[in-house]
CSV table of N, CA and C in Angstrom, one decimal:
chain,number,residue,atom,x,y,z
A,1,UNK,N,54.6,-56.9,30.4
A,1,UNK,CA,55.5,-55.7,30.5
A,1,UNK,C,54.6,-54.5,30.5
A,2,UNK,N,54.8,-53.5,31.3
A,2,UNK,CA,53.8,-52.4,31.6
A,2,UNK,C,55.1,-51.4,31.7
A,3,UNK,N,55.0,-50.2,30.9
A,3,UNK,CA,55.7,-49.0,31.4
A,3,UNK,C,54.7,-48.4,32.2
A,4,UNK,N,55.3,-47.8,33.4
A,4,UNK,CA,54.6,-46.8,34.0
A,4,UNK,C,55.5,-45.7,34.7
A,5,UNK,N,55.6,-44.9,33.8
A,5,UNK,CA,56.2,-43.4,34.2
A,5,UNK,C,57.4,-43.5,34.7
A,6,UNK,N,58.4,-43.4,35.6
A,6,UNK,CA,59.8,-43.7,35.0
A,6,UNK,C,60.6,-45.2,35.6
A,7,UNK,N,59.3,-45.9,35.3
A,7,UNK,CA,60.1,-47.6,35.8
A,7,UNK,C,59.2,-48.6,34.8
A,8,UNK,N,59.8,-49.9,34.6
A,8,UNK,CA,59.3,-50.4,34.0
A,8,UNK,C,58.9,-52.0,34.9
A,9,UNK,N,58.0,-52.3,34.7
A,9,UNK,CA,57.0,-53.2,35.7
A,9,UNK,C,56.8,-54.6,34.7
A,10,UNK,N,57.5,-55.8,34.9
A,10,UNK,CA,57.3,-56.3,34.4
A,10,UNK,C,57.4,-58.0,35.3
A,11,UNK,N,56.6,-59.0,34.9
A,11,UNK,CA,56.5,-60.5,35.9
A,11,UNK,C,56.5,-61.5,35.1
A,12,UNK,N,57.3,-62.6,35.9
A,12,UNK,CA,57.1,-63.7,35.3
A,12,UNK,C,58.6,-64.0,34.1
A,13,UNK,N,59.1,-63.5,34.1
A,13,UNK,CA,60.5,-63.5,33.2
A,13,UNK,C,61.4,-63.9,33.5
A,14,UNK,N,62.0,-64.5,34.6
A,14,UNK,CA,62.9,-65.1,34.8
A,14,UNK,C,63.0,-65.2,36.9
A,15,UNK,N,63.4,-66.2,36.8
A,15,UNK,CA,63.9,-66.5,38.8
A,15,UNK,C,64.6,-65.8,39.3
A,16,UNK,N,64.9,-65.9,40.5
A,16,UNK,CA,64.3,-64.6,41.6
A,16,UNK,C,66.3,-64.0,41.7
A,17,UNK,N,67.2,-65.0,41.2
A,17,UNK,CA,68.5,-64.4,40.7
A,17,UNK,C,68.7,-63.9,39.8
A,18,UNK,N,68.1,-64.2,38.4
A,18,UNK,CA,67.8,-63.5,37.2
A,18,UNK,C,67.2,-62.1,37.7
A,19,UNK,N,66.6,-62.0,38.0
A,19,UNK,CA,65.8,-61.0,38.4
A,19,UNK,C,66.7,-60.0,39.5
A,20,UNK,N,67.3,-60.4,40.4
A,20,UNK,CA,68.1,-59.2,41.3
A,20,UNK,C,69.6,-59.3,40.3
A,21,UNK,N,69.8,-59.9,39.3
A,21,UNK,CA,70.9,-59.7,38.7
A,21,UNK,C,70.8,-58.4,37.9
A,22,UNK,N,69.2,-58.8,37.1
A,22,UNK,CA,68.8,-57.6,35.9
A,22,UNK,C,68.5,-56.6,36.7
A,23,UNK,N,68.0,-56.4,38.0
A,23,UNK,CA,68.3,-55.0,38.6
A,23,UNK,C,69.3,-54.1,39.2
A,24,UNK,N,70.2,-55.0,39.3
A,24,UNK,CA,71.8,-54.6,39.5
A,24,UNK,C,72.4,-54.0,37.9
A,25,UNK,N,71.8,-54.5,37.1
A,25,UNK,CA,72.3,-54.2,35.6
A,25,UNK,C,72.4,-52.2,36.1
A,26,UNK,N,71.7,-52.1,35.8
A,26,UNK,CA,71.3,-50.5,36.0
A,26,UNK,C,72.4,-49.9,36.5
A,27,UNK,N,72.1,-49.8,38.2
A,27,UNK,CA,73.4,-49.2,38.7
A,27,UNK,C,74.6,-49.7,38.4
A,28,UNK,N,75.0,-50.8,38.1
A,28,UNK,CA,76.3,-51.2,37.7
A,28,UNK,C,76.6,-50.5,36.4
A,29,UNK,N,75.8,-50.2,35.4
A,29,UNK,CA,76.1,-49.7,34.4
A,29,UNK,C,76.1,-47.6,34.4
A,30,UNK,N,75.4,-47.4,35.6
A,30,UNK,CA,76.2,-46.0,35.9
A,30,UNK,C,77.3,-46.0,36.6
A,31,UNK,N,77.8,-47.1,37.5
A,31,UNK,CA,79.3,-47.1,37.9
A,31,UNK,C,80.3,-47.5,36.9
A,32,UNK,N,79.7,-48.2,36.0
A,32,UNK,CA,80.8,-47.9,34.9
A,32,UNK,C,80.8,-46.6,34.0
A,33,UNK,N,79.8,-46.0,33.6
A,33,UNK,CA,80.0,-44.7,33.3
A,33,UNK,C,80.8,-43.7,33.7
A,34,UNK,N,80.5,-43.9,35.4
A,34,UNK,CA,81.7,-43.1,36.2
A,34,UNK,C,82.8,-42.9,35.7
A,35,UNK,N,83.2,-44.4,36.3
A,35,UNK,CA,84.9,-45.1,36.2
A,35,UNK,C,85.3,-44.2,34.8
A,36,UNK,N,84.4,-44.6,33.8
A,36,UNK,CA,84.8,-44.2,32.0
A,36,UNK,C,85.2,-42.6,31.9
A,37,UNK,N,84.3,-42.0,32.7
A,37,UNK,CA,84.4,-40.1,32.0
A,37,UNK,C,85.2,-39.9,33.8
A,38,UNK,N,85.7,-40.6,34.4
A,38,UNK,CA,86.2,-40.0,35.7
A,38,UNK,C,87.8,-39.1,35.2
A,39,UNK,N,88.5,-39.2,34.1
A,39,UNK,CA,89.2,-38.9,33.7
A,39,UNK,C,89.4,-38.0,32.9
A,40,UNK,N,88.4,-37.3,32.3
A,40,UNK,CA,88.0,-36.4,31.4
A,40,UNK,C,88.1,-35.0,31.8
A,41,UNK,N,88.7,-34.5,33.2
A,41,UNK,CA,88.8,-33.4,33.8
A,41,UNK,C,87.2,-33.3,34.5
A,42,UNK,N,87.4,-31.5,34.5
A,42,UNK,CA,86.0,-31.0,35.6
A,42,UNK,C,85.0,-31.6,35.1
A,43,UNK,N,84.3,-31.4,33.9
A,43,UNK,CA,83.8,-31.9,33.4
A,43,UNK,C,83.1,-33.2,33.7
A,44,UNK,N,84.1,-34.0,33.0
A,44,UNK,CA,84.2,-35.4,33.3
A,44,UNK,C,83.7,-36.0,34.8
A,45,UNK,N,84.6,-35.2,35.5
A,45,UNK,CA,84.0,-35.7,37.2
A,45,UNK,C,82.9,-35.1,37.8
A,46,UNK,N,82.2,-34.1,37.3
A,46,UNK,CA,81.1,-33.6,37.7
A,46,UNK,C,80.1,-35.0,37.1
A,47,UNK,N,80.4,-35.5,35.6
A,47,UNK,CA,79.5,-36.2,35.2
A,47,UNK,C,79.6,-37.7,36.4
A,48,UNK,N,80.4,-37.9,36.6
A,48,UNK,CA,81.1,-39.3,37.3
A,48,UNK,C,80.1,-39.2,38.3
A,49,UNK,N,80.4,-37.4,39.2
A,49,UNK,CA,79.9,-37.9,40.5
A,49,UNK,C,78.6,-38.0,40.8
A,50,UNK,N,77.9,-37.1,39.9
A,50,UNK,CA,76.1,-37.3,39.7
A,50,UNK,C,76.0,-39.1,38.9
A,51,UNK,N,76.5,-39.3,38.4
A,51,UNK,CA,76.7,-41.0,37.8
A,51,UNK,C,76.8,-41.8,39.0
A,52,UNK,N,77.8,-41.4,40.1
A,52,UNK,CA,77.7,-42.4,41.2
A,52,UNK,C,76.4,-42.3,42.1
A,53,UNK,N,75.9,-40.7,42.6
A,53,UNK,CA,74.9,-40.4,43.2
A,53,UNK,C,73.8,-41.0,42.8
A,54,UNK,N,73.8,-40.6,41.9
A,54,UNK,CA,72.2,-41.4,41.2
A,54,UNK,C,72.2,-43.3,41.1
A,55,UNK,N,73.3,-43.5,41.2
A,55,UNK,CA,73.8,-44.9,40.9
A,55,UNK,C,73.3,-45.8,43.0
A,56,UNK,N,73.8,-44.9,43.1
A,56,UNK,CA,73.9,-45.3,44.8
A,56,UNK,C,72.5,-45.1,45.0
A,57,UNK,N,71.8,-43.6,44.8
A,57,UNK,CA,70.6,-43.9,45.4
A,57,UNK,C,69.4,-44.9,44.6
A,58,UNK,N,69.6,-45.4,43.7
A,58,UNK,CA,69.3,-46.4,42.8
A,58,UNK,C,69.2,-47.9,43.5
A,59,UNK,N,70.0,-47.9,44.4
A,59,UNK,CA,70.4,-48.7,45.1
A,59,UNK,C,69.1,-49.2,46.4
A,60,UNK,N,68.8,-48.5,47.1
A,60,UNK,CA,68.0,-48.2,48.1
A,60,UNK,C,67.1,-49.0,47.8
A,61,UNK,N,67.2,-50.1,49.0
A,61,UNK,CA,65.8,-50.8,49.2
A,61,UNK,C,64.8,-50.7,49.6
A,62,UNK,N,64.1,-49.8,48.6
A,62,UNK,CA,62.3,-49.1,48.5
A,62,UNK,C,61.8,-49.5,47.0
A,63,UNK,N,60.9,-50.0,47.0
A,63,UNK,CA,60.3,-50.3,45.8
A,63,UNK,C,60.0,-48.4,45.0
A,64,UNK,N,60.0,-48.2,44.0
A,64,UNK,CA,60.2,-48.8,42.7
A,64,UNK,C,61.9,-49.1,42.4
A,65,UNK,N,63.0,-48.6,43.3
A,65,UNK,CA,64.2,-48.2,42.7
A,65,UNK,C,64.9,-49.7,42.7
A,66,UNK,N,65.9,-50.2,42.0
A,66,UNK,CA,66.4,-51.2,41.6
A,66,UNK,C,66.8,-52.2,42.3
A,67,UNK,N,67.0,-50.9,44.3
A,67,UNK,CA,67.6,-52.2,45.2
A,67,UNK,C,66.0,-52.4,45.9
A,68,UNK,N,64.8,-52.0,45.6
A,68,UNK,CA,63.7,-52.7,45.7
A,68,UNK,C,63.5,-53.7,45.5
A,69,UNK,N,64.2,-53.8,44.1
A,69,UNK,CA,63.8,-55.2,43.0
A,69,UNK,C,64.4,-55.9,43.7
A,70,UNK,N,65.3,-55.7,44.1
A,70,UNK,CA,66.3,-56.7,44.4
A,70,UNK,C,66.0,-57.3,45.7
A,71,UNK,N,65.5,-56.4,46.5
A,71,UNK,CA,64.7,-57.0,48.0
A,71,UNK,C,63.8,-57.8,47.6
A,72,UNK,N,63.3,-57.7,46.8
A,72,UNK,CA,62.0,-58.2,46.3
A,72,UNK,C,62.1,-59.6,45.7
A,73,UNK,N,63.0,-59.4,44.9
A,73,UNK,CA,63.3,-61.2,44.3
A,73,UNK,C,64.2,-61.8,45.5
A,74,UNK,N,64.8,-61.3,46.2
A,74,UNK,CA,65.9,-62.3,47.1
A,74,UNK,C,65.0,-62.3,48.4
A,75,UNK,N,64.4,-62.1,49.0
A,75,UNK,CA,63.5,-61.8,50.5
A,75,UNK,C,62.1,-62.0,50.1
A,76,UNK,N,61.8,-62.2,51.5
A,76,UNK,CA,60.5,-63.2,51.8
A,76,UNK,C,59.4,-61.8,51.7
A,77,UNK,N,58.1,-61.9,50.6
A,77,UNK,CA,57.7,-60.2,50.4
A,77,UNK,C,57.1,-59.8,51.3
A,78,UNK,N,56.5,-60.1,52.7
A,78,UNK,CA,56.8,-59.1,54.2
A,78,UNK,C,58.1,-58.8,54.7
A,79,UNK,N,59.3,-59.0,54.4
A,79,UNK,CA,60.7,-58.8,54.8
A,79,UNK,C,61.0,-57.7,53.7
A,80,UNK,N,60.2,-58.0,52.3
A,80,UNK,CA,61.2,-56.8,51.4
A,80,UNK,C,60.2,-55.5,51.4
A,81,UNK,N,58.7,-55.6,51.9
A,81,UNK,CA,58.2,-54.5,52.3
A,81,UNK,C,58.4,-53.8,53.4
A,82,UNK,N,58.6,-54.5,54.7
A,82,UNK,CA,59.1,-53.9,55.8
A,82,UNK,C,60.1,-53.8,55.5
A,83,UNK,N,61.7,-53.7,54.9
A,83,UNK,CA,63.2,-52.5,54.7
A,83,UNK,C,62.2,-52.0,53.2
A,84,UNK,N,61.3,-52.0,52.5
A,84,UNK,CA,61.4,-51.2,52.2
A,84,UNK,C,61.0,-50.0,52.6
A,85,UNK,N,59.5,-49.8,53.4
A,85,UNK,CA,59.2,-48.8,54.5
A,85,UNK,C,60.3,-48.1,55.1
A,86,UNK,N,61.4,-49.0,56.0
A,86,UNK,CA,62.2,-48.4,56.3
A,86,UNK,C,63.6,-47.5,55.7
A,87,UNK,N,63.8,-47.9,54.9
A,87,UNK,CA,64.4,-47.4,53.9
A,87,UNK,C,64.0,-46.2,53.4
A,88,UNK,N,62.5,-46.4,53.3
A,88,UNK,CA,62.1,-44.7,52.6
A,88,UNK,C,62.0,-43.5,54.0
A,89,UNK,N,61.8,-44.3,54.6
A,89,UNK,CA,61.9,-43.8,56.4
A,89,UNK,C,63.1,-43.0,56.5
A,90,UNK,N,64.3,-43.8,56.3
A,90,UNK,CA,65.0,-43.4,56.8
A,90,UNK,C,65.7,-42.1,55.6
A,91,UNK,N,65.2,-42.7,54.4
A,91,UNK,CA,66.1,-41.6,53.0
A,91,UNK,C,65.0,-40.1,53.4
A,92,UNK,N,64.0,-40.1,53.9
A,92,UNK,CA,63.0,-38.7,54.3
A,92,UNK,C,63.6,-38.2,55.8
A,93,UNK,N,63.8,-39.4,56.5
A,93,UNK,CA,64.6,-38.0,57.9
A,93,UNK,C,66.1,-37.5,57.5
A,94,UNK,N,67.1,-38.5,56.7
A,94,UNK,CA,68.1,-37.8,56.3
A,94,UNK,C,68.3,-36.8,55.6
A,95,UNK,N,67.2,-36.7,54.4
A,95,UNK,CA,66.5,-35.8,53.9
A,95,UNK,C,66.1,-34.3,54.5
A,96,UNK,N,65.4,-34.5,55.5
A,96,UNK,CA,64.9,-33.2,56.7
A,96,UNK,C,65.8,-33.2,56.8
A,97,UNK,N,66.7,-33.5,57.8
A,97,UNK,CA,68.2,-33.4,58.5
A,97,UNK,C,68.6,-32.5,57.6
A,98,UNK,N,69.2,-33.3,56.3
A,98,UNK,CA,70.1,-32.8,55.6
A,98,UNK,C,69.6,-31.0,55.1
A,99,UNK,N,68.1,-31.1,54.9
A,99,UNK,CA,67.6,-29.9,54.8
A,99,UNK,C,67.5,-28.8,55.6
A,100,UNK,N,67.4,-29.2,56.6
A,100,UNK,CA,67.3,-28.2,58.0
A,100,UNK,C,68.9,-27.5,58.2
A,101,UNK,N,69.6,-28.2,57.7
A,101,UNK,CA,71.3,-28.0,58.2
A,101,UNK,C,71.6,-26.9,56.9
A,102,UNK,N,70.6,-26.9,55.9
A,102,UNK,CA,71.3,-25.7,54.6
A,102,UNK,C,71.6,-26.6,53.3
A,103,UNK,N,71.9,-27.7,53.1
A,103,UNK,CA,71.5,-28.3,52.1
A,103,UNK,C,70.9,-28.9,51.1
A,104,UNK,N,69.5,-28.2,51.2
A,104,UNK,CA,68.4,-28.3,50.0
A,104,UNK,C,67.6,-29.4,50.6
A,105,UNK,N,66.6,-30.0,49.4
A,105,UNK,CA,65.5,-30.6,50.0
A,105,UNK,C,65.3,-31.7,48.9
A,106,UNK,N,66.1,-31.3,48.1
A,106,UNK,CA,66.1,-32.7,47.3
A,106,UNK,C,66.0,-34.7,47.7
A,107,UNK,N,66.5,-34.4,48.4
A,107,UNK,CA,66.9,-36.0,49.2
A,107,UNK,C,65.2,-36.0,50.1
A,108,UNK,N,65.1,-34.9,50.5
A,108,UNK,CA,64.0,-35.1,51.3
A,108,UNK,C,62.7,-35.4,50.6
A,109,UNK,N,62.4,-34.6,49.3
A,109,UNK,CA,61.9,-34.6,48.7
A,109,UNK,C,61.4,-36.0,48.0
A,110,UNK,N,63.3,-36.7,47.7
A,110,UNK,CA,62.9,-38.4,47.1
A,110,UNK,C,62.3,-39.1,48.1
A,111,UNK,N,62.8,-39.2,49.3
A,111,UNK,CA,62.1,-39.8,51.0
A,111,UNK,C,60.8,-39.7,50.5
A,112,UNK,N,60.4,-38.7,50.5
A,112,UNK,CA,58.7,-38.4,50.5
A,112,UNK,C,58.5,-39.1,49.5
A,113,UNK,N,58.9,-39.2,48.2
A,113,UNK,CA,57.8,-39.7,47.4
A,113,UNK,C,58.1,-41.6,47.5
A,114,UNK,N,59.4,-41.6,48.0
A,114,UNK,CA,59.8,-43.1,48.5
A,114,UNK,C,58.3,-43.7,48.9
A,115,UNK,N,58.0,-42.5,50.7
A,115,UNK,CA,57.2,-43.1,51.0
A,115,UNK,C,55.8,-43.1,50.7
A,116,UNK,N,55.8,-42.5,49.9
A,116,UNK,CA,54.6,-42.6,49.4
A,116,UNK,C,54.5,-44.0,48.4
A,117,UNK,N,54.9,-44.1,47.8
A,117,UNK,CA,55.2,-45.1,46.5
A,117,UNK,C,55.4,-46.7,47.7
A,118,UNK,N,55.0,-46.5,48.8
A,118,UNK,CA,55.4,-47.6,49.9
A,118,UNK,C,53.7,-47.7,50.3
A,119,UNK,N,53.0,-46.9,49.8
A,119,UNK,CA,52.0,-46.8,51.0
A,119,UNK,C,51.1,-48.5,50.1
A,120,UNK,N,50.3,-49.1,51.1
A,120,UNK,CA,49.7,-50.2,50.1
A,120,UNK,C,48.5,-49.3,49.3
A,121,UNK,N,48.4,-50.4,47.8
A,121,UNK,CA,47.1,-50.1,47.2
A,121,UNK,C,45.6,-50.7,47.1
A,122,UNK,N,44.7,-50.0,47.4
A,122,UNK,CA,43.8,-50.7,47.9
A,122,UNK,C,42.8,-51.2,46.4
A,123,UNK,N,42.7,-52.5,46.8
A,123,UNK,CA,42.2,-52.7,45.5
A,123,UNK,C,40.6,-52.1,44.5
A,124,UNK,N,40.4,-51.2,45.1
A,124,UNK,CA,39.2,-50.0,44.6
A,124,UNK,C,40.0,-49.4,43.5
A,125,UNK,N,41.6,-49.0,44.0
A,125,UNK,CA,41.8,-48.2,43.6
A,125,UNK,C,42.9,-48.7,41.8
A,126,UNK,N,42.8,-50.5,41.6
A,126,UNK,CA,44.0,-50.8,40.7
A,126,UNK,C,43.3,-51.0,39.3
């Protein structure tokens, strides 16, 4: 078990269903936060809809985020590296897009470090 900065890295703990189950834990457990405070007025649904946002992009099949993990234990690991490349590929042009159109850079911003966090490590550097 290794923390490293805002994910936790850990092998060997359970088979490759165990393992895309416990990474589904996460976002399923901000969709139920939603569902829970979706009723609570403005409030409430402001919290819901950053709860689903963050839940959904949680999702995304790029390593470090949870639907990485989940590429990663269910797919062959050249199949869950290539969607995850693509993935981050594609969260950084929707990103520009979305940025160039007047909506901020946020999204673009995650793309970027997606792809970066995609690039290989070379072993000089582990």
């Amino acid at each position: 078990l290794e923390i490293a900065g805002l994910w936790i890295r850990y092998t060997g703990c359970c088979g490759r269903w165990e393992e895309a189950a416990a990474a589904l834990a996460g976002p399923l457990a901000g969709l139920l936060y939603a569902m829970a405070v979706a009723g609570l007025g403005s409030s409430g649904a402001l919290s819901a809809g950053i709860s689903v946002l963050l839940s959904a992009f949680n999702l995304i099949p790029a390593p470090p985020l949870d639907g990485g993990r989940v590429a990663a234990a269910l797919l062959k690991p050249q199949t869950a590296e290539r969607l995850g490349m693509i993935s981050a590929i594609v969260t950084a042009a929707a990103g520009f897009y979305l940025f160039a159109r007047g909506n901020g850079a946020a999204l673009a911003v995650a793309g970027l470090i997606l792809l970066v966090g995609q690039a290989p490590i070379s072993s000089a550097a582990r």
